[in-house]
Short mmCIF file of C-alpha atoms and ligand atoms in Angstrom, two decimals:
data_model
loop_
_atom_site.label_atom_id
_atom_site.label_comp_id
_atom_site.label_asym_id
_atom_site.label_seq_id
_atom_site.Cartn_x
_atom_site.Cartn_y
_atom_site.Cartn_z
CA MET W 22 -27.68 -20.77 16.92
CA ASN W 23 -27.78 -17.22 15.46
CA VAL W 24 -24.18 -16.35 14.61
CA ALA W 25 -22.84 -13.06 13.28
CA VAL W 26 -19.55 -13.15 11.39
CA ILE W 27 -17.90 -9.74 11.38
CA GLY W 28 -15.41 -9.25 8.53
CA LEU W 29 -16.06 -11.21 5.31
CA GLY W 30 -12.54 -11.60 3.99
CA TYR W 31 -10.64 -14.76 3.23
CA ILE W 32 -11.46 -16.24 6.66
CA GLY W 33 -14.80 -14.64 7.57
CA LEU W 34 -16.69 -15.52 4.40
CA PRO W 35 -15.81 -19.23 4.31
CA THR W 36 -16.42 -19.48 8.06
CA ALA W 37 -19.85 -17.87 7.64
CA ALA W 38 -20.64 -20.27 4.77
CA LEU W 39 -19.56 -23.30 6.77
CA LEU W 40 -21.56 -22.25 9.82
CA ALA W 41 -24.62 -21.75 7.60
CA THR W 42 -24.29 -25.12 5.88
CA SER W 43 -23.84 -26.70 9.33
CA GLY W 44 -27.31 -25.60 10.40
CA HIS W 45 -26.75 -22.19 12.01
CA ARG W 46 -28.53 -19.01 11.02
CA VAL W 47 -25.70 -16.71 10.01
CA TYR W 48 -25.46 -12.96 9.52
CA GLY W 49 -22.42 -11.70 7.67
CA TYR W 50 -21.30 -8.11 8.05
CA ASP W 51 -18.36 -6.24 6.53
CA VAL W 52 -17.59 -2.50 6.62
CA ASP W 53 -16.95 -2.63 2.86
CA ALA W 54 -20.35 -1.70 1.35
CA ARG W 55 -19.28 -2.78 -2.16
CA LEU W 56 -18.37 -6.24 -0.92
CA ARG W 57 -21.69 -6.52 0.93
CA ARG W 58 -23.57 -5.45 -2.17
CA SER W 59 -21.81 -7.92 -4.44
CA LEU W 60 -22.37 -10.77 -1.97
CA GLN W 61 -26.03 -9.80 -1.70
CA LEU W 62 -26.17 -10.10 -5.49
CA GLY W 63 -24.55 -13.55 -5.34
CA ASP W 64 -21.17 -12.44 -6.67
CA VAL W 65 -18.47 -14.08 -4.53
CA PRO W 66 -15.01 -12.54 -5.03
CA THR W 67 -12.62 -15.46 -4.51
CA LEU W 68 -10.36 -17.62 -6.62
CA GLU W 69 -11.04 -20.66 -4.48
CA GLU W 70 -13.87 -22.58 -6.09
CA PRO W 71 -14.89 -24.52 -2.94
CA VAL W 72 -15.26 -21.20 -1.06
CA ARG W 73 -17.39 -19.76 -3.83
CA GLU W 74 -19.60 -22.86 -3.96
CA ALA W 75 -20.10 -23.00 -0.18
CA ALA W 76 -20.85 -19.26 0.00
CA LEU W 77 -23.32 -19.44 -2.89
CA GLU W 78 -25.09 -22.42 -1.35
CA ALA W 79 -25.32 -20.64 2.00
CA LEU W 80 -26.60 -17.42 0.40
CA ARG W 81 -29.14 -19.22 -1.81
CA SER W 82 -30.55 -21.16 1.15
CA GLN W 83 -30.79 -17.82 3.02
CA ARG W 84 -29.13 -19.42 6.02
CA LEU W 85 -26.42 -16.82 5.37
CA GLN W 86 -27.66 -13.27 5.09
CA ILE W 87 -25.41 -10.32 4.37
CA VAL W 88 -26.54 -7.48 6.62
CA ASP W 89 -25.81 -3.74 6.53
CA ARG W 90 -25.04 -3.27 10.22
CA THR W 91 -23.74 -5.31 13.13
CA PRO W 92 -26.77 -7.44 14.01
CA LEU W 93 -28.17 -8.84 17.22
CA ALA W 94 -26.95 -12.44 17.55
CA GLN W 95 -26.19 -15.16 20.09
CA ALA W 96 -22.58 -15.44 18.94
CA TYR W 97 -20.13 -13.07 17.22
CA ILE W 98 -17.06 -14.22 15.37
CA LEU W 99 -14.58 -11.42 14.57
CA CYS W 100 -12.44 -12.05 11.49
CA LEU W 101 -10.70 -8.73 10.87
CA PRO W 102 -7.19 -8.10 9.59
CA THR W 103 -4.47 -7.06 12.05
CA PRO W 104 -1.69 -5.61 9.89
CA THR W 105 1.59 -4.22 11.19
CA HIS W 106 3.05 -0.84 10.27
CA GLU W 107 6.82 -0.66 10.61
CA GLY W 108 6.73 -3.60 12.98
CA LYS W 109 3.89 -2.19 15.14
CA PRO W 110 0.61 -4.17 15.29
CA ASP W 111 -2.46 -2.22 14.17
CA LEU W 112 -5.49 -3.52 16.05
CA ARG W 113 -7.90 -0.78 14.99
CA PHE W 114 -10.11 -3.01 12.81
CA VAL W 115 -10.67 -5.45 15.67
CA GLU W 116 -11.26 -2.60 18.12
CA ALA W 117 -13.86 -1.01 15.85
CA ALA W 118 -15.65 -4.32 15.29
CA ALA W 119 -15.61 -5.08 19.04
CA ALA W 120 -17.07 -1.63 19.73
CA ALA W 121 -19.93 -2.26 17.30
CA VAL W 122 -20.58 -5.72 18.77
CA ALA W 123 -20.49 -4.38 22.33
CA GLU W 124 -23.18 -1.86 21.45
CA VAL W 125 -25.74 -4.51 20.43
CA ALA W 126 -24.70 -7.74 22.18
CA GLU W 127 -26.94 -8.91 25.00
CA PRO W 128 -25.71 -10.64 28.17
CA GLY W 129 -24.86 -14.29 27.54
CA ALA W 130 -23.66 -13.63 23.99
CA ILE W 131 -20.50 -15.33 22.74
CA VAL W 132 -17.72 -13.07 21.41
CA VAL W 133 -14.85 -14.84 19.63
CA VAL W 134 -11.84 -13.07 18.15
CA GLU W 135 -10.22 -15.06 15.33
CA SER W 136 -7.83 -12.31 14.19
CA THR W 137 -4.16 -12.73 15.11
CA VAL W 138 -3.42 -10.46 18.08
CA PRO W 139 -0.62 -10.10 20.64
CA PRO W 140 -1.15 -12.01 23.92
CA GLY W 141 -3.56 -10.10 26.17
CA ALA W 142 -5.22 -8.12 23.36
CA THR W 143 -8.47 -10.14 22.99
CA GLU W 144 -9.55 -9.72 26.59
CA ARG W 145 -8.38 -6.11 26.79
CA ILE W 146 -10.21 -5.05 23.61
CA VAL W 147 -13.47 -6.87 24.38
CA ARG W 148 -13.49 -5.74 28.03
CA ARG W 149 -13.00 -2.09 27.04
CA ALA W 150 -15.60 -2.22 24.29
CA LEU W 151 -18.23 -3.72 26.59
CA ALA W 152 -17.32 -1.37 29.45
CA ALA W 153 -17.96 1.62 27.18
CA HIS W 154 -21.61 0.52 27.21
CA GLY W 155 -21.64 -0.25 30.94
CA LYS W 156 -21.59 -4.00 30.19
CA PRO W 157 -19.33 -6.18 32.41
CA ILE W 158 -17.25 -8.77 30.53
CA GLU W 159 -18.30 -11.39 33.10
CA ASP W 160 -21.81 -11.35 31.54
CA TYR W 161 -20.39 -12.53 28.19
CA VAL W 162 -18.65 -15.60 26.85
CA VAL W 163 -15.30 -14.38 25.51
CA ALA W 164 -12.72 -16.41 23.61
CA HIS W 165 -9.89 -16.33 21.10
CA CYS W 166 -9.86 -19.00 18.42
CA PRO W 167 -7.14 -18.22 15.88
CA GLU W 168 -7.71 -19.21 12.29
CA ARG W 169 -5.17 -21.62 10.84
CA VAL W 170 -6.14 -22.20 7.23
CA ILE W 171 -3.74 -22.03 4.34
CA PRO W 172 -4.84 -19.94 1.34
CA GLY W 173 -5.46 -22.33 -1.54
CA SER W 174 -7.11 -24.99 0.63
CA ILE W 175 -9.40 -22.93 2.83
CA MET W 176 -12.61 -24.99 2.95
CA THR W 177 -10.85 -28.30 3.56
CA GLU W 178 -8.67 -26.84 6.28
CA LEU W 179 -11.57 -25.01 7.96
CA ARG W 180 -13.41 -28.31 8.23
CA ASN W 181 -10.49 -30.50 9.25
CA ASN W 182 -7.70 -28.58 10.99
CA ALA W 183 -7.19 -28.92 14.71
CA ARG W 184 -8.23 -25.74 16.51
CA VAL W 185 -7.24 -24.05 19.74
CA VAL W 186 -9.91 -22.24 21.74
CA GLY W 187 -8.74 -19.94 24.52
CA GLY W 188 -11.50 -18.89 26.92
CA ARG W 189 -11.52 -16.04 29.43
CA ILE W 190 -12.62 -18.72 31.91
CA PRO W 191 -12.75 -22.50 31.24
CA ALA W 192 -16.54 -22.44 30.83
CA ASP W 193 -16.19 -19.87 28.03
CA ALA W 194 -13.66 -22.07 26.23
CA GLU W 195 -16.00 -25.03 26.54
CA ALA W 196 -19.01 -23.12 25.14
CA VAL W 197 -16.97 -21.94 22.15
CA ARG W 198 -15.50 -25.41 21.63
CA GLU W 199 -19.06 -26.71 21.25
CA LEU W 200 -19.88 -24.04 18.67
CA TYR W 201 -16.76 -24.84 16.62
CA ALA W 202 -17.37 -28.59 16.93
CA SER W 203 -20.60 -28.04 14.99
CA PHE W 204 -18.60 -27.34 11.80
CA CYS W 205 -15.01 -28.46 12.47
CA GLN W 206 -14.05 -32.13 12.51
CA GLY W 207 -10.48 -31.51 13.74
CA GLU W 208 -9.43 -31.84 17.36
CA ILE W 209 -10.44 -28.74 19.35
CA ALA W 210 -8.19 -28.07 22.33
CA THR W 211 -9.17 -25.61 25.04
CA THR W 212 -6.88 -23.30 26.98
CA SER W 213 -6.60 -19.72 28.23
CA ILE W 214 -6.97 -16.76 25.88
CA ALA W 215 -3.31 -15.72 26.26
CA VAL W 216 -1.99 -19.19 25.38
CA ALA W 217 -4.25 -19.38 22.30
CA GLU W 218 -3.01 -15.95 21.20
CA PHE W 219 0.61 -16.97 21.71
CA VAL W 220 0.15 -20.33 19.93
CA LYS W 221 -1.01 -18.63 16.76
CA ILE W 222 1.92 -16.23 16.59
CA VAL W 223 4.38 -18.98 17.47
CA GLU W 224 3.12 -21.18 14.60
CA ASN W 225 3.75 -18.54 11.95
CA THR W 226 7.01 -17.42 13.54
CA PHE W 227 8.24 -21.02 13.51
CA ARG W 228 7.63 -21.09 9.76
CA ASP W 229 9.39 -17.75 9.23
CA VAL W 230 12.46 -18.86 11.21
CA ASN W 231 12.56 -22.22 9.42
CA ILE W 232 12.36 -20.53 5.98
CA ALA W 233 15.12 -18.10 7.05
CA PHE W 234 17.26 -21.12 7.93
CA ALA W 235 16.62 -22.56 4.45
CA ASN W 236 17.44 -19.18 2.86
CA GLU W 237 20.68 -18.93 4.81
CA LEU W 238 21.57 -22.47 3.73
CA ALA W 239 20.97 -21.41 0.10
CA THR W 240 23.60 -18.68 0.42
CA LEU W 241 26.04 -21.00 2.14
CA ALA W 242 25.45 -23.70 -0.48
CA GLU W 243 26.14 -21.31 -3.35
CA ASP W 244 29.41 -20.29 -1.72
CA MET W 245 30.38 -23.88 -1.03
CA GLY W 246 29.47 -25.06 -4.51
CA VAL W 247 26.81 -27.54 -3.41
CA ASP W 248 23.12 -27.85 -4.24
CA VAL W 249 20.89 -26.70 -1.36
CA TRP W 250 17.75 -28.37 -2.74
CA GLU W 251 19.33 -31.78 -2.87
CA THR W 252 20.87 -31.17 0.56
CA ILE W 253 17.54 -30.23 2.16
CA ALA W 254 15.73 -33.16 0.51
CA LEU W 255 18.31 -35.58 1.86
CA ALA W 256 18.51 -33.97 5.32
CA ASN W 257 14.71 -34.20 5.56
CA LYS W 258 14.93 -37.97 5.22
CA HIS W 259 16.18 -37.90 8.80
CA PRO W 260 13.14 -38.66 10.97
CA ARG W 261 13.64 -35.57 13.14
CA VAL W 262 14.66 -32.99 10.51
CA ASP W 263 12.10 -30.94 8.56
CA ILE W 264 13.64 -27.95 6.78
CA LEU W 265 11.43 -25.75 4.60
CA GLN W 266 12.40 -24.44 1.17
CA PRO W 267 14.46 -21.37 0.26
CA GLY W 268 12.92 -18.79 -2.05
CA PRO W 269 12.86 -15.15 -3.16
CA GLY W 270 11.51 -13.93 0.20
CA VAL W 271 8.51 -14.54 2.44
CA GLY W 272 5.23 -12.99 1.38
CA GLY W 273 1.58 -13.02 2.36
CA HIS W 274 -0.18 -11.23 5.17
CA CYS W 275 0.70 -13.63 7.97
CA ILE W 276 4.20 -15.13 8.06
CA PRO W 277 6.15 -11.88 7.49
CA VAL W 278 3.80 -9.99 9.83
CA ASP W 279 3.19 -12.16 12.88
CA PRO W 280 6.81 -12.36 14.15
CA HIS W 281 6.57 -8.59 14.71
CA PHE W 282 3.92 -9.22 17.36
CA LEU W 283 6.67 -10.89 19.39
CA SER W 284 9.58 -8.59 18.57
CA ASP W 285 7.39 -5.55 19.25
CA ALA W 286 6.40 -6.99 22.66
CA ASN W 287 10.01 -7.73 23.63
CA PRO W 288 12.78 -6.52 21.30
CA ILE W 289 15.52 -7.75 23.63
CA ALA W 290 14.36 -11.36 23.99
CA SER W 291 13.47 -11.91 20.33
CA GLU W 292 16.93 -11.83 18.75
CA LEU W 293 16.58 -15.01 16.69
CA ILE W 294 13.11 -14.03 15.46
CA GLN W 295 14.28 -10.58 14.33
CA SER W 296 17.34 -12.01 12.68
CA ALA W 297 15.19 -14.51 10.73
CA ARG W 298 13.00 -11.64 9.54
CA ARG W 299 16.09 -9.80 8.29
CA VAL W 300 17.39 -12.88 6.47
CA ASN W 301 14.04 -13.31 4.69
CA ASP W 302 13.69 -9.59 3.92
CA ARG W 303 17.15 -9.63 2.35
CA MET W 304 16.25 -12.31 -0.22
CA PRO W 305 14.86 -9.93 -2.88
CA PHE W 306 18.16 -7.96 -2.70
CA ARG W 307 20.13 -11.16 -3.21
CA ILE W 308 18.02 -12.16 -6.20
CA VAL W 309 18.42 -8.71 -7.76
CA ARG W 310 22.17 -8.84 -7.22
CA ARG W 311 22.29 -12.18 -9.04
CA ILE W 312 20.20 -10.75 -11.88
CA GLY W 313 22.77 -7.94 -12.15
CA GLU W 314 25.61 -10.47 -12.27
CA LEU W 315 23.84 -12.39 -15.02
CA VAL W 316 22.53 -9.49 -17.12
CA GLY W 317 24.88 -6.61 -16.35
CA PRO W 318 23.83 -3.17 -15.12
CA GLY W 319 20.29 -1.78 -15.63
CA GLN W 320 20.55 0.77 -18.44
CA GLY W 321 17.15 -0.20 -19.80
CA ALA W 322 17.73 -3.97 -19.89
CA LYS W 323 14.34 -5.71 -19.73
CA ILE W 324 13.56 -8.27 -17.03
CA ALA W 325 10.46 -10.47 -17.35
CA ILE W 326 9.10 -11.57 -13.98
CA LEU W 327 6.94 -14.69 -13.79
CA GLY W 328 4.49 -14.46 -10.90
CA ALA W 329 3.06 -11.59 -8.88
CA ALA W 330 1.29 -13.71 -6.24
CA TYR W 331 3.05 -14.27 -2.92
CA LYS W 332 2.98 -18.03 -3.40
CA ALA W 333 1.97 -20.75 -5.83
CA ASN W 334 -1.55 -21.06 -7.20
CA VAL W 335 -3.15 -18.16 -5.30
CA ASP W 336 -4.35 -14.81 -6.69
CA ASP W 337 -3.11 -12.83 -3.70
CA ALA W 338 -0.15 -10.47 -4.20
CA ARG W 339 0.01 -8.96 -0.71
CA GLU W 340 3.60 -8.60 0.54
CA SER W 341 4.68 -10.63 -2.46
CA PRO W 342 8.46 -10.81 -3.01
CA THR W 343 7.67 -9.77 -6.60
CA VAL W 344 6.74 -6.28 -5.38
CA ARG W 345 10.15 -5.76 -3.77
CA ILE W 346 12.14 -7.40 -6.59
CA ASP W 347 10.31 -5.27 -9.16
CA GLU W 348 10.95 -2.08 -7.16
CA LEU W 349 14.64 -2.85 -6.70
CA LEU W 350 15.09 -3.65 -10.40
CA ARG W 351 13.43 -0.44 -11.52
CA ASP W 352 15.48 1.58 -9.00
CA ARG W 353 18.56 0.12 -10.68
CA GLY W 354 17.48 1.17 -14.16
CA TYR W 355 15.96 -2.08 -15.46
CA GLU W 356 12.69 -2.18 -17.31
CA THR W 357 10.38 -4.85 -15.87
CA ALA W 358 7.39 -6.75 -17.24
CA ILE W 359 5.37 -8.96 -14.89
CA TYR W 360 3.18 -11.83 -15.98
CA ASP W 361 0.75 -13.64 -13.64
CA PRO W 362 -2.40 -15.12 -15.14
CA LEU W 363 -3.93 -15.64 -11.67
CA VAL W 364 -3.53 -12.20 -10.13
CA LYS W 365 -6.22 -9.64 -10.92
CA ARG W 366 -5.23 -6.89 -8.52
CA PHE W 367 -1.71 -5.47 -8.51
CA HIS W 368 -0.33 -1.98 -7.94
CA ARG W 369 1.10 -1.84 -11.49
CA PRO W 370 -0.23 -3.07 -14.80
CA LEU W 371 0.55 -6.72 -15.48
CA CYS W 372 1.25 -8.22 -18.91
CA GLU W 373 -1.70 -9.87 -20.62
CA THR W 374 0.38 -12.67 -22.09
CA LEU W 375 3.63 -14.48 -21.44
CA ASP W 376 4.88 -13.39 -24.84
CA GLU W 377 4.32 -9.71 -24.01
CA ALA W 378 6.45 -10.17 -20.87
CA VAL W 379 9.36 -12.07 -22.41
CA SER W 380 9.48 -10.28 -25.76
CA GLU W 381 12.94 -8.66 -26.15
CA ALA W 382 13.72 -9.46 -22.49
CA ASP W 383 17.28 -9.90 -21.26
CA ALA W 384 16.31 -12.31 -18.48
CA VAL W 385 13.26 -14.14 -17.22
CA VAL W 386 12.90 -14.47 -13.44
CA LEU W 387 10.64 -17.11 -11.91
CA VAL W 388 9.33 -15.77 -8.59
CA THR W 389 5.99 -17.57 -8.06
CA PRO W 390 5.89 -21.31 -8.81
CA HIS W 391 2.33 -21.45 -10.22
CA ASP W 392 1.44 -24.83 -11.75
CA VAL W 393 0.39 -23.07 -15.00
CA PHE W 394 4.03 -22.04 -15.56
CA ARG W 395 4.91 -25.73 -16.01
CA GLU W 396 3.48 -25.47 -19.50
CA ILE W 397 6.01 -22.84 -20.56
CA ASP W 398 8.09 -23.90 -23.55
CA PRO W 399 11.65 -22.60 -23.04
CA ALA W 400 12.41 -22.82 -26.77
CA ALA W 401 9.53 -20.45 -27.59
CA VAL W 402 10.57 -18.10 -24.76
CA ALA W 403 14.18 -18.09 -26.02
CA ARG W 404 13.01 -17.07 -29.50
CA SER W 405 11.18 -14.02 -28.09
CA MET W 406 13.98 -12.83 -25.84
CA ARG W 407 16.84 -10.51 -26.65
CA ARG W 408 19.19 -12.86 -24.83
CA PRO W 409 17.97 -16.04 -23.10
CA ARG W 410 18.82 -16.01 -19.41
CA LEU W 411 16.85 -17.62 -16.58
CA VAL W 412 16.80 -16.79 -12.88
CA ASP W 413 14.86 -19.49 -11.04
CA THR W 414 14.28 -18.58 -7.40
CA ARG W 415 12.35 -21.77 -6.59
CA ARG W 416 14.21 -24.48 -8.51
CA PHE W 417 10.95 -24.80 -10.42
CA PHE W 418 12.18 -25.42 -13.96
CA ASP W 419 14.48 -28.16 -15.18
CA PRO W 420 17.69 -26.18 -15.78
CA ALA W 421 19.08 -28.78 -18.20
CA ARG W 422 16.03 -28.33 -20.45
CA TRP W 423 16.39 -24.54 -20.41
CA GLN W 424 20.10 -24.70 -20.96
CA GLY W 425 19.44 -27.05 -23.87
CA CYS W 426 17.40 -24.19 -25.39
CA GLY W 427 20.34 -21.82 -25.09
CA PHE W 428 19.59 -20.32 -21.67
CA GLU W 429 22.22 -19.19 -19.23
CA CYS W 430 20.74 -20.18 -15.85
CA TYR W 431 21.00 -19.13 -12.25
CA VAL W 432 19.08 -21.30 -9.79
CA LEU W 433 18.91 -20.04 -6.20
CA GLY W 434 20.95 -22.25 -3.90
CA ARG W 435 22.97 -23.91 -6.64
CA PRO W 436 26.53 -23.15 -7.61
CA PHE W 437 26.27 -20.10 -9.85
CA LEU W 438 26.97 -20.26 -13.60
CA GLN W 439 28.11 -23.83 -13.75
CA PRO W 440 28.55 -25.79 -16.98
CA VAL W 441 25.53 -27.59 -18.42
CA ASP W 442 26.42 -31.13 -17.42
CA ALA W 443 27.07 -30.15 -13.77
CA VAL W 444 23.51 -28.83 -13.33
CA VAL W 445 21.60 -31.92 -14.45
N1 SAJ I 512 7.64 -20.02 1.67
C1 SAJ I 512 8.98 -20.27 1.41
N2 SAJ I 512 9.45 -21.52 1.67
C2 SAJ I 512 8.67 -22.51 2.15
C3 SAJ I 512 7.31 -22.25 2.42
C4 SAJ I 512 6.82 -20.98 2.18
O1 SAJ I 512 9.74 -19.40 0.97
O2 SAJ I 512 9.17 -23.63 2.33
C5 SAJ I 512 7.09 -18.68 1.41
C6 SAJ I 512 5.92 -18.70 0.42
O3 SAJ I 512 6.38 -18.69 -0.91
C7 SAJ I 512 5.19 -17.43 0.80
C8 SAJ I 512 5.41 -17.35 2.32
O4 SAJ I 512 6.49 -18.20 2.60
O5 SAJ I 512 5.78 -16.30 0.19
C9 SAJ I 512 4.22 -17.72 3.16
O6 SAJ I 512 3.56 -18.85 2.63
P1 SAJ I 512 3.00 -20.06 3.53
O7 SAJ I 512 2.41 -21.05 2.63
O8 SAJ I 512 4.06 -20.52 4.43
O9 SAJ I 512 1.96 -19.35 4.49
P2 SAJ I 512 0.59 -18.52 4.34
O10 SAJ I 512 0.90 -17.11 4.70
O11 SAJ I 512 -0.09 -18.75 3.04
O12 SAJ I 512 -0.28 -19.21 5.51
C10 SAJ I 512 0.22 -19.27 6.84
C11 SAJ I 512 -0.09 -20.66 7.41
N3 SAJ I 512 0.65 -20.86 8.66
C12 SAJ I 512 1.39 -21.95 8.86
O13 SAJ I 512 1.55 -22.82 8.03
C13 SAJ I 512 2.04 -22.07 10.20
C14 SAJ I 512 -1.58 -20.79 7.64
O14 SAJ I 512 -1.88 -22.01 8.28
C15 SAJ I 512 -2.08 -19.63 8.51
O15 SAJ I 512 -3.49 -19.71 8.67
C16 SAJ I 512 -1.77 -18.35 7.78
O16 SAJ I 512 -0.35 -18.25 7.62
C17 SAJ I 512 -2.32 -17.19 8.61
O17 SAJ I 512 -3.35 -16.65 8.23
O18 SAJ I 512 -1.78 -16.91 9.67
#
């Protein structure tokens, strides 16, 4: 089949590559001319090696072609971002892509929206776009098939995750299920468009609420003088309990965003969801308060932050808790130095080396639990610092080891400032 993938970001590009290596002829289009140009030259901007390899293979075989306008194709897969601004969903990228598709698509073409959208939006946007060209939606196959992959494991999850395909009518869902079955080995369930849209938002909201629960437990545990990490690990041994992990806040472009699609649609009926958002948004403030308790007031004290990415082992810093923690610290008069060997794009300069970050620092704060940070030698860090103090927001380091090197430690969700032997 000739398939056009519109939007070549972290979902569109690997999807295009997978379709191409599964025997389809694929056209990839993105509004970003620089991205198109670099892909045309075989330069694939991604940290995930399997994505790069699959994209290069698809480009070399010419089964994937990067095109400079929305092409004529038998199927269109729309993979555009849907950000929120102050809690309001912004669907303009999807609307613009749908308008361009509607202009060229011929009757019988498949139009799939993968972007996360509020229930009802897929059909409304595609119907309007087609109508603007006098084309009735009934002449097209229209579906929503939300992406579900986790950054860091994109190719594997694209191939293997179960998918949900919501069709405007059952026959549309079935046609799109067949297309996805050509590259996805996971179970593919079919339903209506609105259910598929709701499922996607519910999945990410479930995670946000569960993390908020863990974050609230961390606060309670500190007050009660118990260890939240041990508590959660033991509670999760119950066959019907599965609590996520506390942390410095929820980042990325999905989990902190998608709950707003529900609270925006019905602010009255989404009390728990909004409250979870607030709990998670408050975490950077709590971490900064603890830093203040450990280090004293700003007045030029230097804080070294480990990690700019929103989560472990990715290069993506969007909505990262580091951004907020850094802002709050600087507002309070601290000097900050951020070190993340994975992140290439950040709104402020990052330190080139760990030593540059920790040199003369008054505290080191672990925000992102990258595997590479496991190699850090606390004794060497202590020698560089003005005064060795550690704030570990992920219970990543072994506090006994750091304390053995002279560090005063605060670990989120553990009784604060306890003696060495109690922390082991
Ligand atoms: N986090 C915690 N505690 C945890 C787990 C995560 O604080 O126990 C934090 C992370 O550090 C990070 C944030 O939550 O800051 C989000 O990370 P994540 O790994 O939970 O999620 P994403 O945004 O990388 O990917 C999610 C996934 N959704 C679900 O697992 C339900 C992915 O499958 C979706 O495709 C993706 O959102 C998306 O695009 O919607």
